[in-house]
PDB file of C-alpha atoms and ligand atoms in Angstrom:
ATOM      1  CA  MET Z  71      14.806 -25.978 -19.080  1.00 95.00           C
ATOM      2  CA  LYS Z  72      11.564 -24.125 -17.759  1.00 97.00           C
ATOM      3  CA  GLU Z  73       8.448 -25.295 -16.535  1.00 97.00           C
ATOM      4  CA  LYS Z  74       5.519 -23.602 -18.123  1.00 97.00           C
ATOM      5  CA  LEU Z  75       3.430 -22.043 -15.413  1.00 96.00           C
ATOM      6  CA  GLY Z  76       0.511 -21.094 -17.669  1.00 96.00           C
ATOM      7  CA  ALA Z  77      -0.705 -17.151 -17.145  1.00 96.00           C
ATOM      8  CA  THR Z  78       0.641 -16.743 -13.362  1.00 96.00           C
ATOM      9  CA  ASN Z  79       1.337 -13.712 -12.311  1.00 97.00           C
ATOM     10  CA  ALA Z  80       4.586 -13.491 -10.738  1.00 97.00           C
ATOM     11  CA  LEU Z  81       5.422 -10.248 -10.064  1.00 97.00           C
ATOM     12  CA  TYR Z  82       5.945 -10.329  -6.151  1.00 98.00           C
ATOM     13  CA  PRO Z  83       7.108 -10.152  -4.108  1.00 98.00           C
ATOM     14  CA  LEU Z  84       5.241  -6.615  -3.066  1.00 98.00           C
ATOM     15  CA  VAL Z  85       5.221  -4.223  -0.382  1.00 98.00           C
ATOM     16  CA  THR Z  86       1.933  -4.584   1.850  1.00 98.00           C
ATOM     17  CA  ALA Z  87       0.026  -0.924   2.648  1.00 99.00           C
ATOM     18  CA  ILE Z  88      -2.817  -0.312   3.922  1.00 99.00           C
ATOM     19  CA  VAL Z  89      -5.166   1.795   2.050  1.00 99.00           C
ATOM     20  CA  GLY Z  90      -7.700   4.678   3.575  1.00 98.00           C
ATOM     21  CA  ALA Z  91     -10.351   6.149   2.676  1.00 98.00           C
ATOM     22  CA  THR Z  92     -13.775   8.347   3.875  1.00 98.00           C
ATOM     23  CA  VAL Z  93     -16.906   6.472   3.326  1.00 98.00           C
ATOM     24  CA  ASP Z  94     -19.899   8.406   4.784  1.00 97.00           C
ATOM     25  CA  GLY Z  95     -18.033  10.520   7.092  1.00 97.00           C
ATOM     26  CA  LYS Z  96     -16.083   7.385   8.534  1.00 98.00           C
ATOM     27  CA  PRO Z  97     -12.847   6.173   7.995  1.00 98.00           C
ATOM     28  CA  ASP Z  98     -12.348   2.763   6.425  1.00 98.00           C
ATOM     29  CA  PHE Z  99      -9.311   0.275   5.999  1.00 98.00           C
ATOM     30  CA  ALA Z 100      -7.942  -2.194   3.184  1.00 98.00           C
ATOM     31  CA  THR Z 101      -4.909  -4.326   3.282  1.00 99.00           C
ATOM     32  CA  ILE Z 102      -3.734  -3.930  -0.557  1.00 98.00           C
ATOM     33  CA  ALA Z 103      -0.660  -5.789  -1.899  1.00 98.00           C
ATOM     34  CA  HIS Z 104      -1.616  -4.703  -5.588  1.00 98.00           C
ATOM     35  CA  VAL Z 105       0.422  -1.270  -5.343  1.00 98.00           C
ATOM     36  CA  GLY Z 106       2.753  -0.036  -7.824  1.00 98.00           C
ATOM     37  CA  ILE Z 107       4.420   2.908  -8.774  1.00 98.00           C
ATOM     38  CA  ALA Z 108       3.381   4.999 -12.165  1.00 97.00           C
ATOM     39  CA  HIS Z 109       5.943   7.698 -11.552  1.00 97.00           C
ATOM     40  CA  LEU Z 110       8.046   9.319  -8.686  1.00 96.00           C
ATOM     41  CA  LYS Z 111       4.837  10.803  -7.517  1.00 97.00           C
ATOM     42  CA  GLY Z 112       2.183   8.536  -8.851  1.00 98.00           C
ATOM     43  CA  ILE Z 113       0.795   5.158  -7.026  1.00 98.00           C
ATOM     44  CA  THR Z 114      -1.647   2.722  -8.769  1.00 98.00           C
ATOM     45  CA  LEU Z 115      -4.167   0.141  -6.641  1.00 98.00           C
ATOM     46  CA  GLY Z 116      -5.464  -2.523  -8.253  1.00 98.00           C
ATOM     47  CA  MET Z 117      -8.754  -3.074  -6.028  1.00 98.00           C
ATOM     48  CA  GLY Z 118     -11.633  -5.390  -5.927  1.00 98.00           C
ATOM     49  CA  LYS Z 119     -14.636  -3.343  -6.661  1.00 98.00           C
ATOM     50  CA  ILE Z 120     -16.667  -5.255  -3.964  1.00 98.00           C
ATOM     51  CA  HIS Z 121     -14.312  -3.190  -1.178  1.00 98.00           C
ATOM     52  CA  LEU Z 122     -16.049  -0.516   0.627  1.00 98.00           C
ATOM     53  CA  THR Z 123     -12.893   1.452   0.584  1.00 98.00           C
ATOM     54  CA  ASN Z 124     -13.440   1.868  -3.657  1.00 98.00           C
ATOM     55  CA  ASP Z 125     -16.734   3.886  -2.693  1.00 98.00           C
ATOM     56  CA  GLY Z 126     -14.856   6.341  -0.711  1.00 98.00           C
ATOM     57  CA  ILE Z 127     -12.156   6.502  -2.925  1.00 98.00           C
ATOM     58  CA  LYS Z 128     -14.560   7.250  -6.007  1.00 98.00           C
ATOM     59  CA  ALA Z 129     -16.986   9.769  -4.035  1.00 98.00           C
ATOM     60  CA  ASN Z 130     -14.250  11.840  -2.567  1.00 98.00           C
ATOM     61  CA  ARG Z 131     -11.536  11.058  -5.321  1.00 98.00           C
ATOM     62  CA  THR Z 132      -8.921  10.964  -2.370  1.00 98.00           C
ATOM     63  CA  PHE Z 133      -7.083   8.327  -0.356  1.00 99.00           C
ATOM     64  CA  SER Z 134      -3.957   7.467   2.130  1.00 99.00           C
ATOM     65  CA  VAL Z 135      -1.621   4.726   1.189  1.00 99.00           C
ATOM     66  CA  ASN Z 136       0.007   3.619   4.830  1.00 99.00           C
ATOM     67  CA  LEU Z 137       2.847   1.475   4.902  1.00 98.00           C
ATOM     68  CA  PRO Z 138       2.231  -1.285   8.198  1.00 99.00           C
ATOM     69  CA  SER Z 139       5.763  -2.531   9.615  1.00 98.00           C
ATOM     70  CA  GLU Z 140       6.628  -6.021  10.886  1.00 98.00           C
ATOM     71  CA  ASP Z 141       5.144  -5.606  14.591  1.00 98.00           C
ATOM     72  CA  MET Z 142       1.745  -4.643  12.934  1.00 98.00           C
ATOM     73  CA  VAL Z 143       1.241  -8.066  10.925  1.00 98.00           C
ATOM     74  CA  VAL Z 144      -1.809  -9.010  13.114  1.00 98.00           C
ATOM     75  CA  VAL Z 145      -3.804  -5.935  12.770  1.00 98.00           C
ATOM     76  CA  THR Z 146      -2.767  -5.922   8.869  1.00 99.00           C
ATOM     77  CA  ASP Z 147      -4.120  -9.168   7.825  1.00 98.00           C
ATOM     78  CA  HIS Z 148      -7.321  -8.289   9.835  1.00 98.00           C
ATOM     79  CA  VAL Z 149      -8.646  -4.821   7.983  1.00 98.00           C
ATOM     80  CA  GLY Z 150      -7.697  -7.410   4.978  1.00 98.00           C
ATOM     81  CA  MET Z 151      -9.969  -9.970   5.879  1.00 98.00           C
ATOM     82  CA  VAL Z 152     -12.974  -7.749   7.161  1.00 98.00           C
ATOM     83  CA  SER Z 153     -14.864  -5.793   5.311  1.00 98.00           C
ATOM     84  CA  GLY Z 154     -16.203  -2.592   6.092  1.00 98.00           C
ATOM     85  CA  ARG Z 155     -19.553  -3.455   4.916  1.00 98.00           C
ATOM     86  CA  ASN Z 156     -19.865  -6.002   7.911  1.00 98.00           C
ATOM     87  CA  GLU Z 157     -17.655  -4.454  10.486  1.00 97.00           C
ATOM     88  CA  ASP Z 158     -16.825  -1.147  11.458  1.00 98.00           C
ATOM     89  CA  LYS Z 159     -12.955  -0.169  10.713  1.00 98.00           C
ATOM     90  CA  SER Z 160     -13.044   3.312  11.572  1.00 98.00           C
ATOM     91  CA  GLY Z 161     -11.908   2.566  15.091  1.00 98.00           C
ATOM     92  CA  ILE Z 162      -9.294  -0.062  14.547  1.00 98.00           C
ATOM     93  CA  PHE Z 163      -6.039   3.108  13.892  1.00 98.00           C
ATOM     94  CA  ASP Z 164      -5.804   6.322  15.440  1.00 98.00           C
ATOM     95  CA  VAL Z 165      -6.243   8.557  12.643  1.00 98.00           C
ATOM     96  CA  PHE Z 166      -4.502  11.976  11.349  1.00 98.00           C
ATOM     97  CA  TYR Z 167      -4.936  14.399   8.460  1.00 98.00           C
ATOM     98  CA  GLY Z 168      -2.479  16.592   6.671  1.00 98.00           C
ATOM     99  CA  GLU Z 169      -3.859  18.848   4.005  1.00 98.00           C
ATOM    100  CA  LEU Z 170      -6.765  16.401   2.138  1.00 98.00           C
ATOM    101  CA  ASP Z 171      -9.720  16.120   4.758  1.00 97.00           C
ATOM    102  CA  THR Z 172     -10.889  12.889   3.089  1.00 98.00           C
ATOM    103  CA  ALA Z 173      -7.421  10.785   3.302  1.00 98.00           C
ATOM    104  CA  PRO Z 174      -7.534   9.338   6.609  1.00 98.00           C
ATOM    105  CA  MET Z 175      -3.726   8.674   7.601  1.00 99.00           C
ATOM    106  CA  ILE Z 176      -2.964   5.884  10.502  1.00 99.00           C
ATOM    107  CA  GLU Z 177      -0.861   6.914  13.305  1.00 98.00           C
ATOM    108  CA  GLN Z 178       0.466   3.503  14.031  1.00 98.00           C
ATOM    109  CA  CYS Z 179       1.993   3.543  10.927  1.00 99.00           C
ATOM    110  CA  LYS Z 180       5.592   4.556  10.884  1.00 98.00           C
ATOM    111  CA  VAL Z 181       5.070   6.061   6.863  1.00 98.00           C
ATOM    112  CA  THR Z 182       2.154   7.186   5.485  1.00 98.00           C
ATOM    113  CA  MET Z 183       0.678   8.984   2.451  1.00 98.00           C
ATOM    114  CA  GLU Z 184      -2.226  10.885   1.062  1.00 98.00           C
ATOM    115  CA  LEU Z 185      -2.850  11.181  -2.526  1.00 98.00           C
ATOM    116  CA  LYS Z 186      -5.467  12.667  -4.538  1.00 98.00           C
ATOM    117  CA  LEU Z 187      -6.917  10.294  -7.282  1.00 98.00           C
ATOM    118  CA  ILE Z 188      -6.193  11.590 -10.964  1.00 98.00           C
ATOM    119  CA  GLU Z 189      -6.861   8.549 -12.705  1.00 98.00           C
ATOM    120  CA  HIS Z 190      -9.830   6.211 -12.273  1.00 98.00           C
ATOM    121  CA  ILE Z 191     -10.060   2.908 -15.125  1.00 98.00           C
ATOM    122  CA  GLU Z 192     -12.760   0.709 -14.464  1.00 98.00           C
ATOM    123  CA  LEU Z 193     -11.693  -3.227 -15.197  1.00 98.00           C
ATOM    124  CA  PRO Z 194     -14.664  -6.047 -15.369  1.00 97.00           C
ATOM    125  CA  THR Z 195     -13.612  -6.765 -12.047  1.00 98.00           C
ATOM    126  CA  HIS Z 196     -11.383  -4.306 -10.516  1.00 98.00           C
ATOM    127  CA  ASP Z 197     -10.932  -0.543 -10.165  1.00 98.00           C
ATOM    128  CA  LEU Z 198      -7.537   0.670 -10.977  1.00 98.00           C
ATOM    129  CA  PHE Z 199      -6.629   3.953  -9.554  1.00 98.00           C
ATOM    130  CA  VAL Z 200      -4.317   6.136  -9.826  1.00 98.00           C
ATOM    131  CA  GLY Z 201      -3.192   8.337  -7.286  1.00 98.00           C
ATOM    132  CA  GLU Z 202      -0.678  11.304  -6.851  1.00 98.00           C
ATOM    133  CA  VAL Z 203       1.281  11.519  -3.728  1.00 98.00           C
ATOM    134  CA  VAL Z 204      -0.197  15.353  -1.960  1.00 98.00           C
ATOM    135  CA  GLY Z 205       2.010  14.689   1.443  1.00 98.00           C
ATOM    136  CA  THR Z 206       4.228  12.313   3.363  1.00 98.00           C
ATOM    137  CA  TYR Z 207       4.559  11.768   6.452  1.00 98.00           C
ATOM    138  CA  ALA Z 208       7.188   9.764   8.317  1.00 98.00           C
ATOM    139  CA  ASP Z 209       7.948   9.249  12.261  1.00 98.00           C
ATOM    140  CA  LEU Z 210      11.537  10.527  12.902  1.00 98.00           C
ATOM    141  CA  GLU Z 211      12.752   6.673  14.084  1.00 98.00           C
ATOM    142  CA  VAL Z 212      12.404   5.575  10.363  1.00 98.00           C
ATOM    143  CA  LEU Z 213      14.152   8.134   8.918  1.00 98.00           C
ATOM    144  CA  THR Z 214      18.268   8.393   8.389  1.00 98.00           C
ATOM    145  CA  ASN Z 215      19.437  11.712   7.454  1.00 98.00           C
ATOM    146  CA  GLY Z 216      15.973  13.006   6.795  1.00 97.00           C
ATOM    147  CA  ILE Z 217      15.522  10.521   4.398  1.00 98.00           C
ATOM    148  CA  ILE Z 218      12.747   7.088   4.877  1.00 98.00           C
ATOM    149  CA  ASP Z 219      15.588   3.883   5.895  1.00 98.00           C
ATOM    150  CA  ILE Z 220      13.796   0.914   4.736  1.00 98.00           C
ATOM    151  CA  ALA Z 221      16.027  -1.107   7.294  1.00 98.00           C
ATOM    152  CA  LYS Z 222      14.281   1.060  10.053  1.00 98.00           C
ATOM    153  CA  LEU Z 223      10.597   0.646   8.762  1.00 98.00           C
ATOM    154  CA  ARG Z 224      10.440  -2.848   8.291  1.00 98.00           C
ATOM    155  CA  PRO Z 225       8.036  -3.062   5.830  1.00 98.00           C
ATOM    156  CA  LEU Z 226       5.859  -6.122   5.485  1.00 98.00           C
ATOM    157  CA  LEU Z 227       6.414  -7.718   2.177  1.00 98.00           C
ATOM    158  CA  PHE Z 228       3.751  -9.944   0.182  1.00 98.00           C
ATOM    159  CA  ASP Z 229       4.132 -12.704  -2.011  1.00 98.00           C
ATOM    160  CA  MET Z 230       1.220 -14.589  -3.513  1.00 98.00           C
ATOM    161  CA  SER Z 231       2.870 -17.799  -4.109  1.00 97.00           C
ATOM    162  CA  SER Z 232       3.490 -18.736  -0.488  1.00 98.00           C
ATOM    163  CA  LYS Z 233       0.846 -16.304   0.929  1.00 98.00           C
ATOM    164  CA  LYS Z 234       2.657 -15.046   3.376  1.00 98.00           C
ATOM    165  CA  TYR Z 235       4.269 -11.968   4.482  1.00 98.00           C
ATOM    166  CA  TRP Z 236       7.895 -11.617   4.156  1.00 98.00           C
ATOM    167  CA  SER Z 237      10.793  -9.665   5.797  1.00 98.00           C
ATOM    168  CA  LEU Z 238      13.089  -7.632   3.986  1.00 98.00           C
ATOM    169  CA  GLY Z 239      16.539  -8.705   3.828  1.00 97.00           C
ATOM    170  CA  ALA Z 240      20.292  -7.408   3.712  1.00 97.00           C
ATOM    171  CA  PRO Z 241      21.144  -4.923   1.053  1.00 98.00           C
ATOM    172  CA  LEU Z 242      22.857  -6.446  -1.952  1.00 98.00           C
ATOM    173  CA  ALA Z 243      24.425  -3.601  -4.103  1.00 98.00           C
ATOM    174  CA  LYS Z 244      24.214  -0.042  -4.752  1.00 98.00           C
ATOM    175  CA  CYS Z 245      21.908   0.953  -7.923  1.00 98.00           C
ATOM    176  CA  TRP Z 246      23.273   3.197 -11.038  1.00 98.00           C
ATOM    177  CA  SER Z 247      26.067   2.061  -9.433  1.00 98.00           C
ATOM    178  CA  VAL Z 248      27.154  -1.790  -9.163  1.00 98.00           C
ATOM    179  CA  GLY Z 249      26.584  -1.866 -12.837  1.00 98.00           C
ATOM    180  CA  LYS Z 250      29.652  -0.342 -14.156  1.00 98.00           C
ATOM    181  CA  GLU Z 251      31.553  -3.236 -12.994  1.00 98.00           C
ATOM    182  CA  TYR Z 252      29.925  -5.311 -15.731  1.00 98.00           C
ATOM    183  CA  ALA Z 253      32.574  -6.632 -17.500  1.00 96.00           C
ATOM    184  CA  GLY Z 254      30.959  -7.814 -20.920  1.00 95.00           C
ATOM    185  CA  ALA Z 255      29.181 -11.588 -21.078  1.00 88.00           C
TER     186      ALA Z 255
HETATM  187  C1  FMN H 279      -2.263  -9.714   2.597  1.00 74.53           C
HETATM  188  C2  FMN H 279      -3.628  -8.956   1.922  1.00 74.53           C
HETATM  189  C3  FMN H 279      -3.076  -8.022   0.340  1.00 74.53           C
HETATM  190  C4  FMN H 279      -4.795  -7.566   0.181  1.00 74.53           C
HETATM  191  N1  FMN H 279      -3.927  -6.891  -1.752  1.00 74.53           N
HETATM  192  C5  FMN H 279      -5.490  -6.831  -1.960  1.00 74.53           C
HETATM  193  C6  FMN H 279      -5.130  -6.591  -3.382  1.00 74.53           C
HETATM  194  O1  FMN H 279      -4.251  -6.005  -3.280  1.00 74.53           O
HETATM  195  N2  FMN H 279      -5.946  -5.745  -3.582  1.00 74.53           N
HETATM  196  C7  FMN H 279      -7.347  -5.963  -3.070  1.00 74.53           C
HETATM  197  O2  FMN H 279      -8.481  -5.808  -4.231  1.00 74.53           O
HETATM  198  N3  FMN H 279      -7.540  -6.612  -1.980  1.00 74.53           N
HETATM  199  C8  FMN H 279      -6.829  -6.956  -1.321  1.00 74.53           C
HETATM  200  N4  FMN H 279      -6.655  -7.843  -0.361  1.00 74.53           N
HETATM  201  C9  FMN H 279      -8.344  -7.933   0.551  1.00 74.53           C
HETATM  202  C10 FMN H 279      -8.815  -6.731   1.022  1.00 74.53           C
HETATM  203  O3  FMN H 279      -8.088  -5.965   2.114  1.00 74.53           O
HETATM  204  C11 FMN H 279      -9.829  -7.242   1.941  1.00 74.53           C
HETATM  205  O4  FMN H 279     -11.303  -7.831   0.779  1.00 74.53           O
HETATM  206  C12 FMN H 279     -10.843  -5.915   2.555  1.00 74.53           C
HETATM  207  O5  FMN H 279     -11.624  -6.349   3.585  1.00 74.53           O
HETATM  208  C13 FMN H 279     -11.630  -5.012   1.660  1.00 74.53           C
HETATM  209  O6  FMN H 279     -12.049  -4.135   2.725  1.00 74.53           O
HETATM  210  P1  FMN H 279     -13.060  -3.194   2.484  1.00 74.53           P
HETATM  211  O7  FMN H 279     -14.219  -3.820   1.851  1.00 74.53           O
HETATM  212  O8  FMN H 279     -13.313  -2.491   3.713  1.00 74.53           O
HETATM  213  O9  FMN H 279     -12.932  -1.935   1.758  1.00 74.53           O
HETATM  214  C14 FMN H 279      -6.012  -7.802   0.459  1.00 74.53           C
HETATM  215  C15 FMN H 279      -5.969  -8.551   1.717  1.00 74.53           C
HETATM  216  C16 FMN H 279      -4.610  -9.179   2.173  1.00 74.53           C
HETATM  217  C17 FMN H 279      -4.798 -10.167   3.451  1.00 74.53           C
END
């Protein structure tokens, strides 16, 4: 017997990202957990319209998605609690740029992506941004055979129910493989 919880979005945990954009010529960063995958190169962001970072994404049609590791939990939470409207966050991280000169990427994040905005849907309270990945950058220490290894990256997982950051657990089974063991209901 299930308990009905009302209209609760239960799609957690999600990977916690730090989104970067250029606002008035300076980088601004916001912690964003409502990040989705539209297709292999397409990333969606659900961002409250009040955020300063949104202004930069709309103005330049570019942004970055940076993946903080567990050792960055404190600064990740900080940039998610303080708005660039009240505190200049441009000096918190070392910033580098790839192909897009208005998508500031965070040196301290071991995996970062630069994106161009391809779709902007205005919801009543939120901007839904759809970006296309233009370039991805990773520190050698999180790669295994040239591929991002999440066991080395140790991303922060976000859960709304507990309002906590969680760690990644151990791998369970191989995708597109373990299903072959299915023996029927
Ligand atoms: C763990 C965490 C996750 C967050 N996820 C989101 C999110 O998915 N969407 C959103 O609009 N704001 C989210 N926020 C809030 C913004 O990061 C926060 O309001 C930030 O201060 C906005 O900064 P800005 O005004 O400089 O853009 C999150 C905050 C935290 C701490």
